[in-house]
């Protein structure tokens, strides 16, 4: 057990709540990925999130709240489509972009006039939110540009040395059940637009709204969604099926490569759940290449395809 690990890891929600209210950073489990949380009203604590992550300023943060009731505290208006989605999907892996109330600090919104809100489906984090009564500003708890963490151990491996054992905490809630980040829907436009495919399948959102979602154009719609993101150190090569994966792996190994093959057949839920852990494990094992079979574009397949494309994109 490392130095940071001993002081940081906890399953004690009361302790985590005291650290959060005291202005510390608390990494929290959610059903999607672990988040690095701060009291959303505390500009200093929110500022530290950017330092610890190495995240460029101006990239807005999602505010996590305890329930649908909290919407009005953060959003100026809640259009009917947003009300439907919140009612049907929360707690769950869906983030709604809404017009912000003035009280939401600029460090959280990146100075924009919108705020991203979500109710995470994890009992420990819901307990933390209810006990503190605070909004929790939290991006994924990884260093900027790296693979998101799906276990508390991933968080400690990435950020442990940068956190302060006496005042911060990593709340250990076990492995993330969904494994990819939330779906983000911009509800400030009519009709709403998809900003990021994620843990709630696009088809589910479309069914609830009874319309076809359009993917918002351009990276400026959601800063932080750069082409190369979610990248492991190993080079990621995408293939269409299992046979192509074996052929590619054989070719790379023939030239001295150390290859990890990722494929889950039709099990899209397992693919999403294990993808990030496998990318991390490939790096830990010193793999030179990850050869991944691209899943079909349905259900969680949309989110997996998006993350794989980003992991395989040319690095800056
Ligand atoms: O599942 C998730 O969404 C996880 C867990 C921890 O909740 N969080 C997460 O946060 O993935 P992050 O910061 O890694 O990704 C959130 C994305 C970023 O690309 C950010 O730019 C975008 O959401 N975003 C947040 N608020 C926004 C806003 N007001 N306007 C535009 N984009 C926003
Ligand atoms: Mg992230």
CSV table of C-alpha atoms and ligand atoms in Angstrom, one decimal:
chain,number,residue,atom,x,y,z
A,1,UNK,CA,0.0,0.0,0.0
A,2,UNK,CA,1.5,3.3,-1.0
A,3,UNK,CA,1.8,6.4,1.1
A,4,UNK,CA,-1.1,8.4,-0.4
A,5,UNK,CA,-3.2,5.3,-0.6
A,6,UNK,CA,-3.2,4.7,3.2
A,7,UNK,CA,-4.6,8.1,4.0
A,8,UNK,CA,-6.9,8.7,1.0
A,9,UNK,CA,-9.0,5.6,0.5
A,10,UNK,CA,-12.1,5.3,2.6
A,11,UNK,CA,-15.6,3.8,2.5
A,12,UNK,CA,-16.8,6.3,5.3
A,13,UNK,CA,-19.3,8.7,3.7
A,14,UNK,CA,-19.3,10.8,6.9
A,15,UNK,CA,-15.6,11.4,6.6
A,16,UNK,CA,-15.9,12.2,2.9
A,17,UNK,CA,-18.7,14.6,3.7
A,18,UNK,CA,-16.6,16.5,6.2
A,19,UNK,CA,-13.7,16.7,3.8
A,20,UNK,CA,-15.9,18.0,1.1
A,21,UNK,CA,-17.6,20.7,3.2
A,22,UNK,CA,-14.2,21.6,4.6
A,23,UNK,CA,-13.0,22.5,1.1
A,24,UNK,CA,-11.1,19.3,0.3
A,25,UNK,CA,-11.3,17.3,-2.9
A,26,UNK,CA,-13.2,14.0,-2.7
A,27,UNK,CA,-13.0,11.4,-5.5
A,28,UNK,CA,-16.4,9.7,-5.7
A,29,UNK,CA,-17.7,6.5,-7.3
A,30,UNK,CA,-20.5,6.8,-9.8
A,31,UNK,CA,-22.1,4.2,-12.1
A,32,UNK,CA,-20.2,5.6,-15.1
A,33,UNK,CA,-16.6,6.4,-13.9
A,34,UNK,CA,-15.0,7.9,-10.8
A,35,UNK,CA,-15.3,11.7,-10.5
A,36,UNK,CA,-12.9,14.1,-8.7
A,37,UNK,CA,-15.3,16.2,-6.7
A,38,UNK,CA,-15.4,19.6,-5.0
A,39,UNK,CA,-18.1,21.7,-3.4
A,40,UNK,CA,-19.5,23.4,-6.5
A,41,UNK,CA,-19.9,26.7,-4.6
A,42,UNK,CA,-16.2,26.8,-3.4
A,43,UNK,CA,-14.1,28.5,-6.1
A,44,UNK,CA,-10.8,27.5,-4.4
A,45,UNK,CA,-11.7,23.9,-4.2
A,46,UNK,CA,-13.0,23.9,-7.8
A,47,UNK,CA,-9.7,25.6,-8.9
A,48,UNK,CA,-7.8,22.7,-7.3
A,49,UNK,CA,-9.6,20.2,-9.5
A,50,UNK,CA,-8.0,21.8,-12.6
A,51,UNK,CA,-4.6,21.8,-10.9
A,52,UNK,CA,-4.7,18.2,-9.9
A,53,UNK,CA,-6.1,17.0,-13.2
A,54,UNK,CA,-3.8,19.2,-15.3
A,55,UNK,CA,-7.0,20.3,-17.0
A,56,UNK,CA,-6.9,23.5,-19.1
A,57,UNK,CA,-9.0,26.2,-17.5
A,58,UNK,CA,-12.3,27.0,-19.2
A,59,UNK,CA,-13.4,23.4,-19.6
A,60,UNK,CA,-16.7,23.3,-17.8
A,61,UNK,CA,-17.5,20.7,-15.0
A,62,UNK,CA,-20.7,18.7,-14.5
A,63,UNK,CA,-22.5,19.5,-11.2
A,64,UNK,CA,-23.8,16.3,-9.5
A,65,UNK,CA,-26.9,16.7,-7.5
A,66,UNK,CA,-29.0,14.5,-5.1
A,67,UNK,CA,-32.2,14.5,-7.1
A,68,UNK,CA,-34.6,16.0,-9.6
A,69,UNK,CA,-35.7,18.4,-6.9
A,70,UNK,CA,-32.3,20.1,-7.0
A,71,UNK,CA,-32.6,21.1,-10.6
A,72,UNK,CA,-34.2,24.5,-9.9
A,73,UNK,CA,-31.3,25.4,-7.6
A,74,UNK,CA,-28.8,25.3,-10.5
A,75,UNK,CA,-30.8,25.7,-13.8
A,76,UNK,CA,-32.6,29.0,-14.7
A,77,UNK,CA,-35.2,27.2,-16.8
A,78,UNK,CA,-36.1,23.5,-17.3
A,79,UNK,CA,-37.6,22.9,-20.7
A,80,UNK,CA,-40.2,20.1,-21.0
A,81,UNK,CA,-37.8,17.8,-22.8
A,82,UNK,CA,-35.3,18.2,-19.9
A,83,UNK,CA,-38.0,17.6,-17.3
A,84,UNK,CA,-39.0,14.3,-19.1
A,85,UNK,CA,-35.4,13.1,-19.3
A,86,UNK,CA,-34.6,14.0,-15.7
A,87,UNK,CA,-37.7,12.3,-14.4
A,88,UNK,CA,-37.2,9.1,-16.5
A,89,UNK,CA,-33.4,8.7,-16.3
A,90,UNK,CA,-32.2,10.0,-13.0
A,91,UNK,CA,-30.4,8.7,-11.0
A,92,UNK,CA,-28.5,7.5,-14.1
A,93,UNK,CA,-25.8,8.1,-16.6
A,94,UNK,CA,-27.3,11.2,-18.3
A,95,UNK,CA,-26.1,14.8,-18.1
A,96,UNK,CA,-28.4,17.6,-19.1
A,97,UNK,CA,-27.1,20.9,-20.3
A,98,UNK,CA,-29.3,23.7,-19.2
A,99,UNK,CA,-29.3,27.5,-18.9
A,100,UNK,CA,-27.4,28.3,-15.6
A,101,UNK,CA,-28.7,30.2,-12.7
A,102,UNK,CA,-26.5,33.2,-11.9
A,103,UNK,CA,-25.3,31.7,-8.7
A,104,UNK,CA,-23.3,29.0,-10.5
A,105,UNK,CA,-19.7,30.1,-10.4
A,106,UNK,CA,-17.6,30.7,-13.5
A,107,UNK,CA,-15.0,28.2,-12.6
A,108,UNK,CA,-17.7,25.5,-12.9
A,109,UNK,CA,-19.3,26.7,-16.2
A,110,UNK,CA,-16.1,27.9,-17.8
A,111,UNK,CA,-17.8,31.3,-18.0
A,112,UNK,CA,-20.6,29.8,-20.2
A,113,UNK,CA,-24.2,30.5,-19.7
A,114,UNK,CA,-25.0,26.9,-19.3
A,115,UNK,CA,-24.5,24.3,-16.6
A,116,UNK,CA,-24.3,20.5,-16.9
A,117,UNK,CA,-26.3,18.6,-14.3
A,118,UNK,CA,-26.7,15.0,-13.4
A,119,UNK,CA,-27.9,12.7,-10.5
A,120,UNK,CA,-25.4,9.8,-10.3
A,121,UNK,CA,-26.7,6.3,-9.6
A,122,UNK,CA,-24.4,5.2,-6.8
A,123,UNK,CA,-25.6,4.7,-3.2
A,124,UNK,CA,-22.4,6.1,-1.5
A,125,UNK,CA,-22.3,9.3,-3.7
A,126,UNK,CA,-26.1,9.9,-3.4
A,127,UNK,CA,-25.6,9.5,0.4
A,128,UNK,CA,-22.7,12.1,0.3
A,129,UNK,CA,-24.8,14.5,-1.8
A,130,UNK,CA,-27.8,14.2,0.6
A,131,UNK,CA,-25.7,14.6,3.7
A,132,UNK,CA,-23.8,17.6,2.5
A,133,UNK,CA,-26.7,19.3,0.7
A,134,UNK,CA,-24.1,20.6,-1.7
A,135,UNK,CA,-23.7,20.3,-5.5
A,136,UNK,CA,-20.6,18.3,-6.4
A,137,UNK,CA,-18.6,19.7,-9.3
A,138,UNK,CA,-16.7,16.7,-10.7
A,139,UNK,CA,-14.9,15.7,-13.9
A,140,UNK,CA,-13.6,12.2,-14.4
A,141,UNK,CA,-10.9,11.6,-11.8
A,142,UNK,CA,-8.0,11.1,-14.2
A,143,UNK,CA,-5.1,13.2,-15.4
A,144,UNK,CA,-6.2,15.3,-18.4
A,145,UNK,CA,-6.3,13.3,-21.6
A,146,UNK,CA,-5.9,9.9,-20.0
A,147,UNK,CA,-8.3,7.0,-19.6
A,148,UNK,CA,-11.1,7.6,-17.1
A,149,UNK,CA,-10.9,5.6,-13.8
A,150,UNK,CA,-13.5,2.9,-13.1
A,151,UNK,CA,-12.1,1.8,-9.7
A,152,UNK,CA,-10.8,3.6,-6.7
A,153,UNK,CA,-7.4,2.0,-7.3
A,154,UNK,CA,-7.3,3.7,-10.7
A,155,UNK,CA,-7.9,7.1,-9.1
A,156,UNK,CA,-5.1,6.5,-6.5
A,157,UNK,CA,-2.7,5.4,-9.3
A,158,UNK,CA,-3.4,8.6,-11.3
A,159,UNK,CA,-3.9,11.3,-8.7
A,160,UNK,CA,-2.8,9.8,-5.3
A,161,UNK,CA,0.5,11.7,-5.1
A,162,UNK,CA,-1.3,15.0,-6.0
A,163,UNK,CA,-4.0,14.7,-3.3
A,164,UNK,CA,-3.6,15.6,0.4
A,165,UNK,CA,-4.3,12.7,2.7
A,166,UNK,CA,-5.2,15.0,5.6
A,167,UNK,CA,-7.8,17.0,3.8
A,168,UNK,CA,-8.9,15.1,0.6
A,169,UNK,CA,-10.3,11.6,0.2
A,170,UNK,CA,-11.0,8.8,-2.3
A,171,UNK,CA,-14.4,7.2,-1.6
A,172,UNK,CA,-14.2,3.6,-2.6
A,173,UNK,CA,-17.5,2.3,-4.0
A,174,UNK,CA,-16.2,-0.6,-5.9
A,175,UNK,CA,-15.9,-1.0,-9.7
A,176,UNK,CA,-18.1,1.2,-11.9
A,177,UNK,CA,-21.1,-0.7,-13.2
A,178,UNK,CA,-21.5,1.1,-16.6
A,179,UNK,CA,-17.9,2.0,-17.2
A,180,UNK,CA,-18.2,4.8,-19.8
A,181,UNK,CA,-19.1,8.4,-19.0
A,182,UNK,CA,-22.6,9.8,-19.0
A,183,UNK,CA,-24.6,10.7,-22.2
A,184,UNK,CA,-24.7,14.5,-22.5
A,185,UNK,CA,-27.8,16.1,-24.0
A,186,UNK,CA,-27.9,19.8,-24.6
A,187,UNK,CA,-31.4,20.9,-23.7
A,188,UNK,CA,-30.8,24.6,-24.4
A,189,UNK,CA,-31.6,24.0,-28.1
A,190,UNK,CA,-35.0,23.0,-29.6
A,191,UNK,CA,-34.8,20.1,-30.4
A,192,UNK,CA,-32.2,19.0,-27.9
A,193,UNK,CA,-28.9,17.8,-29.3
A,194,UNK,CA,-26.5,15.0,-28.4
A,195,UNK,CA,-23.2,16.3,-27.1
A,196,UNK,CA,-21.6,13.0,-26.1
A,197,UNK,CA,-22.8,9.4,-26.5
A,198,UNK,CA,-22.6,7.6,-23.1
A,199,UNK,CA,-24.1,5.4,-20.5
A,200,UNK,CA,-27.7,5.9,-21.6
A,201,UNK,CA,-28.1,4.6,-25.1
A,202,UNK,CA,-28.9,7.3,-27.7
A,203,UNK,CA,-32.0,5.2,-28.8
A,204,UNK,CA,-33.4,5.4,-25.2
A,205,UNK,CA,-33.2,9.2,-25.2
A,206,UNK,CA,-34.7,9.4,-28.6
A,207,UNK,CA,-37.6,7.1,-27.6
A,208,UNK,CA,-38.3,9.2,-24.5
A,209,UNK,CA,-38.3,12.4,-26.5
A,210,UNK,CA,-39.9,10.9,-29.5
A,211,UNK,CA,-37.4,12.5,-31.9
A,212,UNK,CA,-34.1,11.7,-33.7
A,213,UNK,CA,-31.2,13.3,-31.9
A,214,UNK,CA,-28.7,15.2,-33.9
A,215,UNK,CA,-25.0,15.1,-32.9
A,216,UNK,CA,-24.0,18.6,-32.0
A,217,UNK,CA,-21.3,19.8,-34.5
A,218,UNK,CA,-17.8,21.0,-33.6
A,219,UNK,CA,-15.6,20.6,-30.5
A,220,UNK,CA,-16.6,24.0,-29.2
A,221,UNK,CA,-20.0,22.7,-28.3
A,222,UNK,CA,-18.4,20.8,-25.4
A,223,UNK,CA,-14.9,21.9,-24.7
A,224,UNK,CA,-12.8,19.0,-23.4
A,225,UNK,CA,-14.1,16.6,-26.1
A,226,UNK,CA,-10.9,16.8,-28.1
A,227,UNK,CA,-10.3,14.3,-30.9
A,228,UNK,CA,-7.5,12.6,-29.0
A,229,UNK,CA,-8.7,11.8,-25.6
A,230,UNK,CA,-9.2,8.7,-23.4
A,231,UNK,CA,-5.8,7.5,-24.7
A,232,UNK,CA,-3.6,4.8,-23.2
A,233,UNK,CA,0.1,4.9,-23.8
A,234,UNK,CA,-0.2,1.8,-26.1
A,235,UNK,CA,-1.1,2.5,-29.7
A,236,UNK,CA,-4.8,1.6,-30.4
A,237,UNK,CA,-5.6,-0.1,-33.7
A,238,UNK,CA,-9.3,-0.6,-34.6
A,239,UNK,CA,-10.6,-3.5,-36.6
A,240,UNK,CA,-14.1,-4.6,-37.7
A,241,UNK,CA,-14.2,-8.2,-36.5
A,242,UNK,CA,-12.4,-10.9,-34.6
A,243,UNK,CA,-10.6,-12.5,-37.5
A,244,UNK,CA,-9.2,-9.1,-38.6
A,245,UNK,CA,-8.1,-8.7,-35.0
A,246,UNK,CA,-6.1,-12.0,-35.0
A,247,UNK,CA,-4.6,-11.2,-38.3
A,248,UNK,CA,-3.5,-7.7,-37.2
A,249,UNK,CA,-2.2,-9.0,-33.8
A,250,UNK,CA,-0.2,-11.7,-35.7
A,251,UNK,CA,1.4,-9.1,-38.0
A,252,UNK,CA,2.3,-6.7,-35.1
A,253,UNK,CA,3.7,-9.5,-33.0
A,254,UNK,CA,5.8,-10.7,-35.9
A,255,UNK,CA,7.7,-7.4,-35.8
A,256,UNK,CA,8.2,-7.6,-32.0
A,257,UNK,CA,5.0,-6.0,-30.8
A,258,UNK,CA,3.3,-6.9,-27.5
A,259,UNK,CA,-0.4,-6.9,-28.4
A,260,UNK,CA,-3.5,-6.9,-26.3
A,261,UNK,CA,-6.7,-7.8,-28.2
A,262,UNK,CA,-10.0,-6.4,-27.0
A,263,UNK,CA,-13.3,-7.9,-28.1
A,264,UNK,CA,-16.6,-8.7,-26.5
A,265,UNK,CA,-18.7,-10.2,-29.2
A,266,UNK,CA,-22.3,-9.0,-28.8
A,267,UNK,CA,-22.0,-8.1,-25.1
A,268,UNK,CA,-22.0,-4.3,-25.4
A,269,UNK,CA,-22.6,-3.9,-21.6
A,270,UNK,CA,-19.5,-5.9,-20.8
A,271,UNK,CA,-17.5,-4.0,-23.4
A,272,UNK,CA,-18.5,-0.6,-21.9
A,273,UNK,CA,-17.8,-1.9,-18.3
A,274,UNK,CA,-14.4,-3.3,-19.0
A,275,UNK,CA,-13.0,-1.1,-21.8
A,276,UNK,CA,-11.1,1.5,-19.6
A,277,UNK,CA,-9.8,-1.1,-17.2
A,278,UNK,CA,-8.4,-3.2,-20.2
A,279,UNK,CA,-6.7,-0.1,-21.7
A,280,UNK,CA,-5.1,0.6,-18.3
A,281,UNK,CA,-4.1,-3.0,-17.9
A,282,UNK,CA,-2.5,-3.0,-21.4
A,283,UNK,CA,-0.3,-0.1,-20.3
A,284,UNK,CA,0.6,-1.7,-17.0
A,285,UNK,CA,1.6,-4.8,-18.9
A,286,UNK,CA,3.8,-2.7,-21.2
A,287,UNK,CA,1.8,-3.5,-24.3
A,288,UNK,CA,2.9,-1.7,-27.5
A,289,UNK,CA,-0.5,-2.1,-29.2
A,290,UNK,CA,-4.2,-2.6,-28.3
A,291,UNK,CA,-6.1,-4.1,-31.2
A,292,UNK,CA,-9.8,-3.5,-30.5
A,293,UNK,CA,-12.8,-4.9,-32.4
A,294,UNK,CA,-15.3,-2.0,-33.0
A,295,UNK,CA,-18.8,-2.9,-31.7
A,296,UNK,CA,-22.0,-2.3,-33.6
A,297,UNK,CA,-23.6,1.2,-33.4
A,298,UNK,CA,-26.4,0.3,-31.1
A,299,UNK,CA,-27.0,0.6,-27.3
A,300,UNK,CA,-23.8,1.1,-25.4
A,301,UNK,CA,-22.0,0.4,-28.7
A,302,UNK,CA,-22.3,4.2,-29.6
A,303,UNK,CA,-20.3,5.2,-26.5
A,304,UNK,CA,-17.7,2.5,-26.9
A,305,UNK,CA,-17.2,3.4,-30.6
A,306,UNK,CA,-16.7,7.1,-29.7
A,307,UNK,CA,-14.2,6.3,-27.0
A,308,UNK,CA,-12.3,3.8,-29.2
A,309,UNK,CA,-12.1,6.4,-32.0
A,310,UNK,CA,-10.7,8.9,-29.6
A,311,UNK,CA,-8.2,6.4,-28.2
A,312,UNK,CA,-7.0,5.6,-31.7
A,313,UNK,CA,-6.9,9.2,-33.0
A,314,UNK,CA,-3.4,10.7,-33.8
A,315,UNK,CA,-1.9,12.1,-30.6
A,316,UNK,CA,-1.0,15.8,-30.4
B,1,LIG,O1,-20.2,10.2,-16.4
B,1,LIG,C1,-19.7,11.3,-16.3
B,1,LIG,O2,-20.2,12.3,-17.0
B,1,LIG,C2,-18.5,11.6,-15.4
B,1,LIG,C3,-18.9,11.3,-14.0
B,1,LIG,C4,-17.8,11.7,-13.0
B,1,LIG,O3,-20.1,12.0,-13.7
B,1,LIG,N1,-18.0,12.9,-15.6
B,1,LIG,C5,-17.3,13.3,-16.7
B,1,LIG,O4,-16.8,14.6,-16.6
B,1,LIG,O5,-17.1,12.6,-17.6
B,1,LIG,P1,-15.8,15.2,-17.6
B,1,LIG,O6,-15.5,16.6,-17.1
B,1,LIG,O7,-14.7,14.3,-17.8
B,1,LIG,O8,-16.6,15.3,-18.9
B,1,LIG,C6,-17.7,16.2,-19.0
B,1,LIG,C7,-17.8,16.8,-20.3
B,1,LIG,C8,-16.6,17.7,-20.7
B,1,LIG,O9,-16.2,17.5,-22.0
B,1,LIG,C9,-17.2,19.1,-20.5
B,1,LIG,O10,-16.5,20.0,-21.4
B,1,LIG,C10,-18.6,18.9,-20.9
B,1,LIG,O11,-19.0,17.7,-20.3
B,1,LIG,N2,-19.4,19.9,-20.2
B,1,LIG,C11,-19.7,20.0,-18.9
B,1,LIG,N3,-20.5,21.2,-18.6
B,1,LIG,C12,-20.6,21.8,-19.8
B,1,LIG,C13,-21.2,23.0,-20.3
B,1,LIG,N4,-21.9,23.8,-19.4
B,1,LIG,N5,-21.2,23.3,-21.6
B,1,LIG,C14,-20.6,22.5,-22.5
B,1,LIG,N6,-20.0,21.3,-22.1
B,1,LIG,C15,-20.0,21.0,-20.8
B,2,LIG,MG1,-13.1,13.2,-18.5
